[in-house]
Amino acid sequence: MVASGSPILIGIADRELAQALAQVVAELGCEAHCPASLDELMAAAARLQPLLVLVGSWPELAALELCHQLRSAAPYQNTPIVLVGAAGQIDRGALFAAGAADYLLLPLEPAEALARIRLHLDRSRLDRLHERARNLTLFRGPALLAASLQKRLRRQAELLQEQLFLLDREVRERRQMESALRDEQSRTQKLLLNVLPQAIVDRLAREDGLAMENEILADRFEEATILFADIVDFTPLSVQLPPLELVQLLNRIFSAFDRLAEEFGLEKIKTIGDAYMVAGGIPVPRPDHALTVMEMAIAMRREINQLRRETGLPLALRIGINTGAVVAGVIGIKKFSYDLWGDTVNVASRMESQGIPGKIQVTEATYAYLKDHYEFERWSNLPVKGRGRMTAYLYVRRRSSPWPNPEANSASEETPAPVPHGTDSGPSELRSREPTPEIAL
C-alpha cells in the first residue's frame, strides 16, 4: 500500500545508523532524507511534509525533546514519529507522552524495522486519505460517497492496528526465544568446560566449532609439569568396602583434588581408576608451573591425611612429578578428551608408580625448578622402565613459601601419612636398601 517515492525523514545524528535505516526505507520504494544537522532537519520537515519521521538523539538535543518539538509543529499533527534508540534509552511512558507513535530498539533488526515502518507508512497514507475524504464531505463530494470512503478507511486503520499488535507479540516471543537460546548455550558451555580446558573451548569458538573428525587440535609445550597421584593399596581397600561406599570415597577424594586444581589454576587431565593426573603450564603457559604443581601435591597429601583421620581408613598417596616438553590436544569424535603425550608424561607416571607411599617423588628436571624453595632427599639409581637408572628426589619440607597462601608454611604442613603395612616408610629406609627391580607399567 506504500506509494513509490513517498518521502521519509530520518533525523538521526549517527550517520551509519541513518544509512542503515535508509536502506530499509529503500526496500519499500520510498525516498529517504537524512539531514546532517538539526537545522537541516527542521527545514526539511517543513519543506517535505513526510509521511513518516524516524528520530534519534542528537548531541545538542535528546530524542524525546526533538519528538516533542516536531509534534508541536503544524505539519506534524498527524505524521507518525518513530523513536530509534537502545532499550535503556527509551522510556515508553515518556515516549508516547511526547507524541511518538512507536519505537525501534537497537541493535537494529532489519526485518522488524521493515515491518514496523511499512505499518506506519500505510497508516499515515490512510490518515491522509481520510482527511481528504473528510474535506470532500465538507466541500466537494456527495456525503454518501465520502461516508462510505471514511468507513473503508477506518476498517483499514483497524486492520493495521491489529497487524501492529501481532508484530509486537511476535517480537516479544522472538526475544524470549533468543533469551532461552542464550541460556541453553551457557549450559552447553558449562558442560563443555567439564570436558575441555577454557582456553580450548575459547579456541573452538573462535574457529567456528572445529570439526573434530576432520581436524586435529594439538599443541607442543616446551615446559610443563605433570603430576600423577595414586591411592596406596587401593585394591585391598576396594575388596573391604561395599561398591557404593567405595565410589563415594573416590568421589570425595577426587572432588577435593578438583577444588585444589581450580584453586591453584592447574589443569586436571583425567582420572583412571584410583589415579589422578594434573598438569601445570598447559594449555596456557605459566612460568611457575613446577612450583604450583608442587604446592598442589603438598595440599593433596594434606587432604588425604585429613580424610584418613575422619574415616579411620588406611589412606595414603603416592605422588610423582616430572617437568619437560609435552604435546597436548583433543582426540576422538565421541566422548573426546583433552590429553597429554610424550616422554615427560611417561616418566612422571614412573615417578608415581615407583615412588614411596606417603611421599612426593620428583625427577631431576623438576628438582632444578624447586630446589631453592623446598628441601629434598636424593635417591640415586632408581630403575625406570625404558630409561635405565635415574636420579630422583623425595620431598622433605619447605625452605620458603612460593605460594601466597596463609597455610603454605612449614608449621602448617601435614605430617606424611603412616605407610601401610608391608611397604617402605620413607627416605631413611630407602638409604639402607638396594633399588627395587624395574616395575612394568
PDB file of N, CA and C in Angstrom, residues 252-350:
ATOM      1  N   ARG A 252      34.675 -38.310  46.916  1.00  0.00           N
ATOM      2  CA  ARG A 252      35.074 -37.318  47.914  1.00  0.00           C
ATOM      3  C   ARG A 252      36.539 -36.926  47.735  1.00  0.00           C
ATOM      4  N   ILE A 253      37.399 -37.915  47.487  1.00  0.00           N
ATOM      5  CA  ILE A 253      38.821 -37.632  47.311  1.00  0.00           C
ATOM      6  C   ILE A 253      39.057 -36.795  46.057  1.00  0.00           C
ATOM      7  N   PHE A 254      38.501 -37.244  44.929  1.00  0.00           N
ATOM      8  CA  PHE A 254      38.780 -36.559  43.669  1.00  0.00           C
ATOM      9  C   PHE A 254      38.087 -35.200  43.591  1.00  0.00           C
ATOM     10  N   SER A 255      36.951 -35.042  44.252  1.00  0.00           N
ATOM     11  CA  SER A 255      36.307 -33.729  44.296  1.00  0.00           C
ATOM     12  C   SER A 255      37.190 -32.731  45.053  1.00  0.00           C
ATOM     13  N   ALA A 256      37.814 -33.210  46.134  1.00  0.00           N
ATOM     14  CA  ALA A 256      38.742 -32.345  46.874  1.00  0.00           C
ATOM     15  C   ALA A 256      39.932 -31.970  45.994  1.00  0.00           C
ATOM     16  N   PHE A 257      40.436 -32.928  45.223  1.00  0.00           N
ATOM     17  CA  PHE A 257      41.558 -32.654  44.327  1.00  0.00           C
ATOM     18  C   PHE A 257      41.137 -31.680  43.219  1.00  0.00           C
ATOM     19  N   ASP A 258      39.909 -31.830  42.719  1.00  0.00           N
ATOM     20  CA  ASP A 258      39.409 -30.909  41.693  1.00  0.00           C
ATOM     21  C   ASP A 258      39.380 -29.472  42.214  1.00  0.00           C
ATOM     22  N   ARG A 259      38.931 -29.305  43.455  1.00  0.00           N
ATOM     23  CA  ARG A 259      38.886 -27.965  44.038  1.00  0.00           C
ATOM     24  C   ARG A 259      40.295 -27.389  44.185  1.00  0.00           C
ATOM     25  N   LEU A 260      41.242 -28.239  44.536  1.00  0.00           N
ATOM     26  CA  LEU A 260      42.625 -27.772  44.651  1.00  0.00           C
ATOM     27  C   LEU A 260      43.175 -27.361  43.283  1.00  0.00           C
ATOM     28  N   ALA A 261      42.885 -28.153  42.248  1.00  0.00           N
ATOM     29  CA  ALA A 261      43.350 -27.809  40.897  1.00  0.00           C
ATOM     30  C   ALA A 261      42.799 -26.450  40.461  1.00  0.00           C
ATOM     31  N   GLU A 262      41.522 -26.208  40.780  1.00  0.00           N
ATOM     32  CA  GLU A 262      40.933 -24.914  40.431  1.00  0.00           C
ATOM     33  C   GLU A 262      41.565 -23.791  41.248  1.00  0.00           C
ATOM     34  N   GLU A 263      41.815 -24.046  42.530  1.00  0.00           N
ATOM     35  CA  GLU A 263      42.418 -23.028  43.399  1.00  0.00           C
ATOM     36  C   GLU A 263      43.812 -22.647  42.917  1.00  0.00           C
ATOM     37  N   PHE A 264      44.603 -23.638  42.503  1.00  0.00           N
ATOM     38  CA  PHE A 264      45.975 -23.370  42.087  1.00  0.00           C
ATOM     39  C   PHE A 264      46.079 -23.003  40.609  1.00  0.00           C
ATOM     40  N   GLY A 265      44.961 -23.019  39.894  1.00  0.00           N
ATOM     41  CA  GLY A 265      44.994 -22.659  38.473  1.00  0.00           C
ATOM     42  C   GLY A 265      45.660 -23.710  37.609  1.00  0.00           C
ATOM     43  N   LEU A 266      45.513 -24.972  37.974  1.00  0.00           N
ATOM     44  CA  LEU A 266      46.096 -26.069  37.214  1.00  0.00           C
ATOM     45  C   LEU A 266      45.023 -26.781  36.396  1.00  0.00           C
ATOM     46  N   GLU A 267      45.474 -27.610  35.468  1.00  0.00           N
ATOM     47  CA  GLU A 267      44.536 -28.290  34.575  1.00  0.00           C
ATOM     48  C   GLU A 267      44.444 -29.770  34.932  1.00  0.00           C
ATOM     49  N   LYS A 268      43.262 -30.169  35.418  1.00  0.00           N
ATOM     50  CA  LYS A 268      43.038 -31.601  35.634  1.00  0.00           C
ATOM     51  C   LYS A 268      42.952 -32.273  34.268  1.00  0.00           C
ATOM     52  N   ILE A 269      43.712 -33.341  34.083  1.00  0.00           N
ATOM     53  CA  ILE A 269      43.704 -34.028  32.800  1.00  0.00           C
ATOM     54  C   ILE A 269      42.706 -35.191  32.818  1.00  0.00           C
ATOM     55  N   LYS A 270      42.823 -36.068  33.823  1.00  0.00           N
ATOM     56  CA  LYS A 270      41.887 -37.203  33.877  1.00  0.00           C
ATOM     57  C   LYS A 270      42.090 -37.985  35.167  1.00  0.00           C
ATOM     58  N   THR A 271      41.167 -38.907  35.403  1.00  0.00           N
ATOM     59  CA  THR A 271      41.322 -39.912  36.455  1.00  0.00           C
ATOM     60  C   THR A 271      41.219 -41.277  35.792  1.00  0.00           C
ATOM     61  N   ILE A 272      42.047 -42.200  36.257  1.00  0.00           N
ATOM     62  CA  ILE A 272      41.991 -43.583  35.770  1.00  0.00           C
ATOM     63  C   ILE A 272      41.945 -44.479  36.999  1.00  0.00           C
ATOM     64  N   GLY A 273      40.775 -45.030  37.264  1.00  0.00           N
ATOM     65  CA  GLY A 273      40.635 -45.837  38.468  1.00  0.00           C
ATOM     66  C   GLY A 273      40.864 -44.983  39.701  1.00  0.00           C
ATOM     67  N   ASP A 274      41.918 -45.320  40.475  1.00  0.00           N
ATOM     68  CA  ASP A 274      42.215 -44.546  41.677  1.00  0.00           C
ATOM     69  C   ASP A 274      43.393 -43.592  41.453  1.00  0.00           C
ATOM     70  N   ALA A 275      43.771 -43.365  40.180  1.00  0.00           N
ATOM     71  CA  ALA A 275      44.879 -42.466  39.847  1.00  0.00           C
ATOM     72  C   ALA A 275      44.339 -41.115  39.373  1.00  0.00           C
ATOM     73  N   TYR A 276      45.057 -40.061  39.725  1.00  0.00           N
ATOM     74  CA  TYR A 276      44.652 -38.686  39.390  1.00  0.00           C
ATOM     75  C   TYR A 276      45.815 -38.006  38.671  1.00  0.00           C
ATOM     76  N   MET A 277      45.515 -37.328  37.560  1.00  0.00           N
ATOM     77  CA  MET A 277      46.552 -36.672  36.758  1.00  0.00           C
ATOM     78  C   MET A 277      46.218 -35.191  36.605  1.00  0.00           C
ATOM     79  N   VAL A 278      47.205 -34.335  36.869  1.00  0.00           N
ATOM     80  CA  VAL A 278      47.008 -32.899  36.749  1.00  0.00           C
ATOM     81  C   VAL A 278      48.285 -32.304  36.149  1.00  0.00           C
ATOM     82  N   ALA A 279      48.159 -31.146  35.478  1.00  0.00           N
ATOM     83  CA  ALA A 279      49.309 -30.540  34.802  1.00  0.00           C
ATOM     84  C   ALA A 279      49.336 -29.048  35.036  1.00  0.00           C
ATOM     85  N   GLY A 280      50.528 -28.484  35.039  1.00  0.00           N
ATOM     86  CA  GLY A 280      50.726 -27.041  35.135  1.00  0.00           C
ATOM     87  C   GLY A 280      51.454 -26.538  33.908  1.00  0.00           C
ATOM     88  N   GLY A 281      51.074 -25.351  33.425  1.00  0.00           N
ATOM     89  CA  GLY A 281      51.710 -24.780  32.239  1.00  0.00           C
ATOM     90  C   GLY A 281      51.023 -25.103  30.942  1.00  0.00           C
ATOM     91  N   ILE A 282      49.884 -25.765  30.994  1.00  0.00           N
ATOM     92  CA  ILE A 282      49.077 -26.037  29.811  1.00  0.00           C
ATOM     93  C   ILE A 282      47.604 -25.875  30.183  1.00  0.00           C
ATOM     94  N   PRO A 283      46.732 -25.529  29.236  1.00  0.00           N
ATOM     95  CA  PRO A 283      47.028 -25.116  27.863  1.00  0.00           C
ATOM     96  C   PRO A 283      47.511 -23.671  27.772  1.00  0.00           C
ATOM     97  N   VAL A 284      47.551 -22.966  28.929  1.00  0.00           N
ATOM     98  CA  VAL A 284      48.092 -21.604  28.956  1.00  0.00           C
ATOM     99  C   VAL A 284      49.436 -21.653  29.672  1.00  0.00           C
ATOM    100  N   PRO A 285      50.545 -21.356  28.991  1.00  0.00           N
ATOM    101  CA  PRO A 285      51.862 -21.413  29.638  1.00  0.00           C
ATOM    102  C   PRO A 285      51.945 -20.464  30.831  1.00  0.00           C
ATOM    103  N   ARG A 286      52.698 -20.888  31.865  1.00  0.00           N
ATOM    104  CA  ARG A 286      52.934 -20.057  33.033  1.00  0.00           C
ATOM    105  C   ARG A 286      54.316 -20.385  33.584  1.00  0.00           C
ATOM    106  N   PRO A 287      55.061 -19.375  34.031  1.00  0.00           N
ATOM    107  CA  PRO A 287      56.439 -19.619  34.456  1.00  0.00           C
ATOM    108  C   PRO A 287      56.552 -20.403  35.762  1.00  0.00           C
ATOM    109  N   ASP A 288      55.518 -20.388  36.618  1.00  0.00           N
ATOM    110  CA  ASP A 288      55.598 -21.041  37.921  1.00  0.00           C
ATOM    111  C   ASP A 288      54.932 -22.420  37.927  1.00  0.00           C
ATOM    112  N   HIS A 289      54.926 -23.088  36.775  1.00  0.00           N
ATOM    113  CA  HIS A 289      54.192 -24.360  36.683  1.00  0.00           C
ATOM    114  C   HIS A 289      54.714 -25.395  37.671  1.00  0.00           C
ATOM    115  N   ALA A 290      56.029 -25.509  37.846  1.00  0.00           N
ATOM    116  CA  ALA A 290      56.574 -26.522  38.753  1.00  0.00           C
ATOM    117  C   ALA A 290      56.264 -26.198  40.213  1.00  0.00           C
ATOM    118  N   LEU A 291      56.422 -24.917  40.598  1.00  0.00           N
ATOM    119  CA  LEU A 291      56.127 -24.514  41.969  1.00  0.00           C
ATOM    120  C   LEU A 291      54.664 -24.766  42.321  1.00  0.00           C
ATOM    121  N   THR A 292      53.765 -24.422  41.396  1.00  0.00           N
ATOM    122  CA  THR A 292      52.337 -24.553  41.662  1.00  0.00           C
ATOM    123  C   THR A 292      51.922 -26.023  41.762  1.00  0.00           C
ATOM    124  N   VAL A 293      52.479 -26.862  40.892  1.00  0.00           N
ATOM    125  CA  VAL A 293      52.171 -28.291  40.965  1.00  0.00           C
ATOM    126  C   VAL A 293      52.697 -28.877  42.273  1.00  0.00           C
ATOM    127  N   MET A 294      53.868 -28.444  42.706  1.00  0.00           N
ATOM    128  CA  MET A 294      54.408 -28.943  43.970  1.00  0.00           C
ATOM    129  C   MET A 294      53.516 -28.542  45.142  1.00  0.00           C
ATOM    130  N   GLU A 295      53.028 -27.297  45.129  1.00  0.00           N
ATOM    131  CA  GLU A 295      52.137 -26.864  46.199  1.00  0.00           C
ATOM    132  C   GLU A 295      50.840 -27.660  46.198  1.00  0.00           C
ATOM    133  N   MET A 296      50.359 -28.007  45.010  1.00  0.00           N
ATOM    134  CA  MET A 296      49.149 -28.833  44.960  1.00  0.00           C
ATOM    135  C   MET A 296      49.432 -30.226  45.508  1.00  0.00           C
ATOM    136  N   ALA A 297      50.607 -30.767  45.213  1.00  0.00           N
ATOM    137  CA  ALA A 297      50.955 -32.093  45.734  1.00  0.00           C
ATOM    138  C   ALA A 297      50.943 -32.087  47.263  1.00  0.00           C
ATOM    139  N   ILE A 298      51.510 -31.023  47.852  1.00  0.00           N
ATOM    140  CA  ILE A 298      51.519 -30.925  49.319  1.00  0.00           C
ATOM    141  C   ILE A 298      50.086 -30.820  49.843  1.00  0.00           C
ATOM    142  N   ALA A 299      49.255 -30.017  49.157  1.00  0.00           N
ATOM    143  CA  ALA A 299      47.861 -29.860  49.583  1.00  0.00           C
ATOM    144  C   ALA A 299      47.077 -31.164  49.420  1.00  0.00           C
ATOM    145  N   MET A 300      47.361 -31.927  48.369  1.00  0.00           N
ATOM    146  CA  MET A 300      46.694 -33.215  48.178  1.00  0.00           C
ATOM    147  C   MET A 300      47.027 -34.165  49.318  1.00  0.00           C
ATOM    148  N   ARG A 301      48.283 -34.176  49.699  1.00  0.00           N
ATOM    149  CA  ARG A 301      48.677 -35.035  50.806  1.00  0.00           C
ATOM    150  C   ARG A 301      47.992 -34.610  52.105  1.00  0.00           C
ATOM    151  N   ARG A 302      47.851 -33.287  52.302  1.00  0.00           N
ATOM    152  CA  ARG A 302      47.149 -32.794  53.491  1.00  0.00           C
ATOM    153  C   ARG A 302      45.691 -33.232  53.475  1.00  0.00           C
ATOM    154  N   GLU A 303      45.042 -33.179  52.295  1.00  0.00           N
ATOM    155  CA  GLU A 303      43.637 -33.588  52.177  1.00  0.00           C
ATOM    156  C   GLU A 303      43.470 -35.072  52.501  1.00  0.00           C
ATOM    157  N   ILE A 304      44.372 -35.907  51.972  1.00  0.00           N
ATOM    158  CA  ILE A 304      44.217 -37.349  52.189  1.00  0.00           C
ATOM    159  C   ILE A 304      44.476 -37.696  53.651  1.00  0.00           C
ATOM    160  N   ASN A 305      45.386 -36.966  54.311  1.00  0.00           N
ATOM    161  CA  ASN A 305      45.633 -37.208  55.735  1.00  0.00           C
ATOM    162  C   ASN A 305      44.430 -36.827  56.586  1.00  0.00           C
ATOM    163  N   GLN A 306      43.780 -35.703  56.205  1.00  0.00           N
ATOM    164  CA  GLN A 306      42.574 -35.285  56.913  1.00  0.00           C
ATOM    165  C   GLN A 306      41.463 -36.322  56.753  1.00  0.00           C
ATOM    166  N   LEU A 307      41.321 -36.838  55.553  1.00  0.00           N
ATOM    167  CA  LEU A 307      40.293 -37.852  55.293  1.00  0.00           C
ATOM    168  C   LEU A 307      40.613 -39.150  56.038  1.00  0.00           C
ATOM    169  N   ARG A 308      41.893 -39.472  56.155  1.00  0.00           N
ATOM    170  CA  ARG A 308      42.274 -40.678  56.890  1.00  0.00           C
ATOM    171  C   ARG A 308      41.860 -40.566  58.356  1.00  0.00           C
ATOM    172  N   ARG A 309      42.065 -39.361  58.940  1.00  0.00           N
ATOM    173  CA  ARG A 309      41.676 -39.174  60.340  1.00  0.00           C
ATOM    174  C   ARG A 309      40.162 -39.246  60.519  1.00  0.00           C
ATOM    175  N   GLU A 310      39.418 -38.730  59.539  1.00  0.00           N
ATOM    176  CA  GLU A 310      37.962 -38.699  59.658  1.00  0.00           C
ATOM    177  C   GLU A 310      37.342 -40.083  59.478  1.00  0.00           C
ATOM    178  N   THR A 311      37.897 -40.874  58.551  1.00  0.00           N
ATOM    179  CA  THR A 311      37.278 -42.165  58.222  1.00  0.00           C
ATOM    180  C   THR A 311      37.910 -43.341  58.965  1.00  0.00           C
ATOM    181  N   GLY A 312      39.152 -43.182  59.426  1.00  0.00           N
ATOM    182  CA  GLY A 312      39.845 -44.299  60.045  1.00  0.00           C
ATOM    183  C   GLY A 312      40.372 -45.302  59.046  1.00  0.00           C
ATOM    184  N   LEU A 313      40.265 -45.010  57.751  1.00  0.00           N
ATOM    185  CA  LEU A 313      40.760 -45.920  56.719  1.00  0.00           C
ATOM    186  C   LEU A 313      42.251 -45.685  56.497  1.00  0.00           C
ATOM    187  N   PRO A 314      43.000 -46.715  56.130  1.00  0.00           N
ATOM    188  CA  PRO A 314      44.449 -46.583  55.919  1.00  0.00           C
ATOM    189  C   PRO A 314      44.759 -45.929  54.574  1.00  0.00           C
ATOM    190  N   LEU A 315      44.441 -44.643  54.444  1.00  0.00           N
ATOM    191  CA  LEU A 315      44.601 -43.935  53.170  1.00  0.00           C
ATOM    192  C   LEU A 315      45.963 -43.254  53.100  1.00  0.00           C
ATOM    193  N   ALA A 316      46.630 -43.383  51.979  1.00  0.00           N
ATOM    194  CA  ALA A 316      47.899 -42.693  51.723  1.00  0.00           C
ATOM    195  C   ALA A 316      48.047 -42.513  50.217  1.00  0.00           C
ATOM    196  N   LEU A 317      48.793 -41.493  49.837  1.00  0.00           N
ATOM    197  CA  LEU A 317      49.034 -41.206  48.421  1.00  0.00           C
ATOM    198  C   LEU A 317      50.481 -41.506  48.057  1.00  0.00           C
ATOM    199  N   ARG A 318      50.651 -41.886  46.807  1.00  0.00           N
ATOM    200  CA  ARG A 318      51.973 -41.979  46.216  1.00  0.00           C
ATOM    201  C   ARG A 318      51.950 -40.980  45.054  1.00  0.00           C
ATOM    202  N   ILE A 319      52.845 -39.973  45.092  1.00  0.00           N
ATOM    203  CA  ILE A 319      52.792 -38.868  44.126  1.00  0.00           C
ATOM    204  C   ILE A 319      54.117 -38.793  43.377  1.00  0.00           C
ATOM    205  N   GLY A 320      54.028 -38.678  42.050  1.00  0.00           N
ATOM    206  CA  GLY A 320      55.205 -38.497  41.208  1.00  0.00           C
ATOM    207  C   GLY A 320      55.053 -37.281  40.320  1.00  0.00           C
ATOM    208  N   ILE A 321      56.157 -36.532  40.145  1.00  0.00           N
ATOM    209  CA  ILE A 321      56.118 -35.281  39.378  1.00  0.00           C
ATOM    210  C   ILE A 321      57.314 -35.245  38.428  1.00  0.00           C
ATOM    211  N   ASN A 322      57.071 -34.763  37.195  1.00  0.00           N
ATOM    212  CA  ASN A 322      58.147 -34.566  36.227  1.00  0.00           C
ATOM    213  C   ASN A 322      57.869 -33.304  35.414  1.00  0.00           C
ATOM    214  N   THR A 323      58.944 -32.706  34.901  1.00  0.00           N
ATOM    215  CA  THR A 323      58.855 -31.465  34.130  1.00  0.00           C
ATOM    216  C   THR A 323      59.558 -31.654  32.797  1.00  0.00           C
ATOM    217  N   GLY A 324      58.962 -31.118  31.736  1.00  0.00           N
ATOM    218  CA  GLY A 324      59.572 -31.198  30.412  1.00  0.00           C
ATOM    219  C   GLY A 324      58.588 -30.844  29.329  1.00  0.00           C
ATOM    220  N   ALA A 325      58.938 -31.223  28.099  1.00  0.00           N
ATOM    221  CA  ALA A 325      58.099 -30.902  26.939  1.00  0.00           C
ATOM    222  C   ALA A 325      56.999 -31.952  26.780  1.00  0.00           C
ATOM    223  N   VAL A 326      55.810 -31.490  26.391  1.00  0.00           N
ATOM    224  CA  VAL A 326      54.685 -32.396  26.144  1.00  0.00           C
ATOM    225  C   VAL A 326      53.916 -31.921  24.923  1.00  0.00           C
ATOM    226  N   VAL A 327      53.141 -32.832  24.370  1.00  0.00           N
ATOM    227  CA  VAL A 327      52.161 -32.495  23.340  1.00  0.00           C
ATOM    228  C   VAL A 327      50.783 -32.650  23.970  1.00  0.00           C
ATOM    229  N   ALA A 328      49.947 -31.636  23.808  1.00  0.00           N
ATOM    230  CA  ALA A 328      48.608 -31.654  24.408  1.00  0.00           C
ATOM    231  C   ALA A 328      47.581 -31.405  23.315  1.00  0.00           C
ATOM    232  N   GLY A 329      46.453 -32.117  23.385  1.00  0.00           N
ATOM    233  CA  GLY A 329      45.438 -31.909  22.364  1.00  0.00           C
ATOM    234  C   GLY A 329      44.165 -32.675  22.639  1.00  0.00           C
ATOM    235  N   VAL A 330      43.231 -32.535  21.703  1.00  0.00           N
ATOM    236  CA  VAL A 330      41.916 -33.170  21.790  1.00  0.00           C
ATOM    237  C   VAL A 330      41.862 -34.291  20.774  1.00  0.00           C
ATOM    238  N   ILE A 331      41.443 -35.469  21.213  1.00  0.00           N
ATOM    239  CA  ILE A 331      41.361 -36.608  20.311  1.00  0.00           C
ATOM    240  C   ILE A 331      39.960 -37.201  20.356  1.00  0.00           C
ATOM    241  N   GLY A 332      39.630 -37.898  19.272  1.00  0.00           N
ATOM    242  CA  GLY A 332      38.353 -38.609  19.225  1.00  0.00           C
ATOM    243  C   GLY A 332      37.231 -37.757  18.673  1.00  0.00           C
ATOM    244  N   ILE A 333      36.132 -38.396  18.275  1.00  0.00           N
ATOM    245  CA  ILE A 333      34.935 -37.710  17.800  1.00  0.00           C
ATOM    246  C   ILE A 333      33.740 -37.992  18.699  1.00  0.00           C
ATOM    247  N   LYS A 334      33.876 -38.954  19.607  1.00  0.00           N
ATOM    248  CA  LYS A 334      32.845 -39.240  20.597  1.00  0.00           C
ATOM    249  C   LYS A 334      33.508 -39.329  21.962  1.00  0.00           C
ATOM    250  N   LYS A 335      32.870 -38.667  22.934  1.00  0.00           N
ATOM    251  CA  LYS A 335      33.434 -38.620  24.287  1.00  0.00           C
ATOM    252  C   LYS A 335      34.902 -38.210  24.234  1.00  0.00           C
ATOM    253  N   PHE A 336      35.187 -37.193  23.395  1.00  0.00           N
ATOM    254  CA  PHE A 336      36.569 -36.771  23.211  1.00  0.00           C
ATOM    255  C   PHE A 336      37.105 -36.152  24.501  1.00  0.00           C
ATOM    256  N   SER A 337      38.429 -36.150  24.602  1.00  0.00           N
ATOM    257  CA  SER A 337      39.074 -35.685  25.818  1.00  0.00           C
ATOM    258  C   SER A 337      40.326 -34.898  25.471  1.00  0.00           C
ATOM    259  N   TYR A 338      40.744 -34.073  26.438  1.00  0.00           N
ATOM    260  CA  TYR A 338      41.992 -33.333  26.325  1.00  0.00           C
ATOM    261  C   TYR A 338      43.055 -34.151  27.045  1.00  0.00           C
ATOM    262  N   ASP A 339      44.126 -34.506  26.335  1.00  0.00           N
ATOM    263  CA  ASP A 339      45.107 -35.421  26.907  1.00  0.00           C
ATOM    264  C   ASP A 339      46.517 -34.946  26.587  1.00  0.00           C
ATOM    265  N   LEU A 340      47.518 -35.614  27.219  1.00  0.00           N
ATOM    266  CA  LEU A 340      48.928 -35.275  27.057  1.00  0.00           C
ATOM    267  C   LEU A 340      49.690 -36.496  26.572  1.00  0.00           C
ATOM    268  N   TRP A 341      50.746 -36.252  25.782  1.00  0.00           N
ATOM    269  CA  TRP A 341      51.595 -37.320  25.294  1.00  0.00           C
ATOM    270  C   TRP A 341      53.056 -36.885  25.362  1.00  0.00           C
ATOM    271  N   GLY A 342      53.933 -37.873  25.443  1.00  0.00           N
ATOM    272  CA  GLY A 342      55.357 -37.587  25.413  1.00  0.00           C
ATOM    273  C   GLY A 342      56.101 -38.287  26.528  1.00  0.00           C
ATOM    274  N   ASP A 343      57.409 -38.309  26.391  1.00  0.00           N
ATOM    275  CA  ASP A 343      58.252 -38.970  27.375  1.00  0.00           C
ATOM    276  C   ASP A 343      58.116 -38.337  28.754  1.00  0.00           C
ATOM    277  N   THR A 344      57.883 -37.032  28.795  1.00  0.00           N
ATOM    278  CA  THR A 344      57.699 -36.356  30.080  1.00  0.00           C
ATOM    279  C   THR A 344      56.546 -36.965  30.868  1.00  0.00           C
ATOM    280  N   VAL A 345      55.465 -37.283  30.167  1.00  0.00           N
ATOM    281  CA  VAL A 345      54.298 -37.892  30.821  1.00  0.00           C
ATOM    282  C   VAL A 345      54.641 -39.289  31.317  1.00  0.00           C
ATOM    283  N   ASN A 346      55.340 -40.059  30.485  1.00  0.00           N
ATOM    284  CA  ASN A 346      55.695 -41.427  30.876  1.00  0.00           C
ATOM    285  C   ASN A 346      56.573 -41.437  32.123  1.00  0.00           C
ATOM    286  N   VAL A 347      57.570 -40.547  32.161  1.00  0.00           N
ATOM    287  CA  VAL A 347      58.467 -40.517  33.313  1.00  0.00           C
ATOM    288  C   VAL A 347      57.718 -40.063  34.564  1.00  0.00           C
ATOM    289  N   ALA A 348      56.803 -39.090  34.435  1.00  0.00           N
ATOM    290  CA  ALA A 348      56.005 -38.664  35.592  1.00  0.00           C
ATOM    291  C   ALA A 348      55.207 -39.837  36.148  1.00  0.00           C
ATOM    292  N   SER A 349      54.666 -40.669  35.253  1.00  0.00           N
ATOM    293  CA  SER A 349      53.919 -41.843  35.694  1.00  0.00           C
ATOM    294  C   SER A 349      54.833 -42.831  36.424  1.00  0.00           C
ATOM    295  N   ARG A 350      56.068 -42.986  35.921  1.00  0.00           N
ATOM    296  CA  ARG A 350      57.019 -43.882  36.588  1.00  0.00           C
ATOM    297  C   ARG A 350      57.399 -43.348  37.972  1.00  0.00           C
TER     298      ARG A 350
END
